């Protein structure tokens, strides 16, 4: 079974490699023909360079009004400007043709290099297929004889059997007999009547109480004194001693520094009366608050901010990152309680989690592609690990994925590895990843961390 799977994978990969190599050979043939044309044009290039030099020299003579030195005694002196202009037109047409040939050569060279990259990727896939086959061969195979299934009578719920009916009747009769005996015994028991206590009747009485007010003594009469004596006995006001100028300057300096500088701010805070009904209208509910953005999980993306004036909601991203068959059931059983209050009613329109509309690439799809190329990345790391046995760390990549699945940009966001060569190889390899086409998917940029540890 395993060899059949290997042959199936290898047949597909070899067919793709043949197709890419056939395309590369065709491009190489076109490149050889183009290079032959460029070689022919190179011979003409020297002639046109000489003509360009002559035209430049004639232009220099014309600028210095010295055309007679070259055209003396010739009839073409009047047509010198027209001849130079026609020569320059020929040179321009030749340069345009030459630039077109060089552009085609660069395009063919780029296509050939792209074919070589595809061949390398397919060869990596072939090696991965052999690795998977080796792992399948190392698996423990359990071999056992298939035992025949014993024939058993099928008992349906509506089928009746004599033995089961007999047991049912016996149990029913036993229960009825026990109930009859208990009922007869209960009727024979006599319980004495309870003795009720006599409640004493207290006659109603009307009682009126009169409160005697305490006697208040009369205030003593004040004796009037002459005005002269009152003026003499008036206390003299104590005048404070004058404060020295140095003390006043030191006090002003101390009030402008330290905690005393916020004396007025503290005074205004103490004067503000707190709202005694703060939070009185708060209530608990399991429904999300209206007008606020809903919280959601965003990848390695990177990646969208919360609106101003919003608390961001309750995040459930820390519940689980494991994707298995029971994860949906466990997350569905999680519930949150939201606290709503009318202390500050901030109205805000609900916004989508992502910046664009329509479907997007999920974390699982991106993780599947990285798992697919994991062996290739670790092969690079193991090669570098032979040179430096202590090499380990994490690299965070900023990856831009186009709508067709191609990687248009890949840069290093952060790096703990002490090997610039390995980092360059990883970045170059990730740029060749293909995440597959997906309809109505916009271009996204994500952050993806990769940990490299010995033995991983």
Coordinates of C-alpha atoms in Angstrom, one line a residue, residues 296-304 317 353-354 361-364 366-367 445-449:
X296 CA -12.5 38.5 17.1
X297 CA -9.3 36.6 16.4
X298 CA -6.9 37.9 14.0
X299 CA -3.6 35.6 12.7
X300 CA -0.2 36.1 12.6
X301 CA -1.2 38.9 10.7
X302 CA -1.3 40.9 11.5
X303 CA -2.8 41.4 11.6
X304 CA -6.4 45.5 12.8
X317 CA -8.3 34.1 21.8
X353 CA -12.7 42.3 12.1
X354 CA -10.7 42.5 8.8
X361 CA -7.4 33.2 4.3
X362 CA -7.8 31.4 7.6
X363 CA -5.0 30.5 10.1
X364 CA -5.5 26.8 9.3
X366 CA -1.7 29.2 6.2
X367 CA -0.5 26.7 8.8
X445 CA 0.1 40.7 5.3
X446 CA 0.8 38.4 8.2
X447 CA 3.5 37.9 10.9
X448 CA 4.5 34.2 11.2
X449 CA 7.0 33.1 13.9

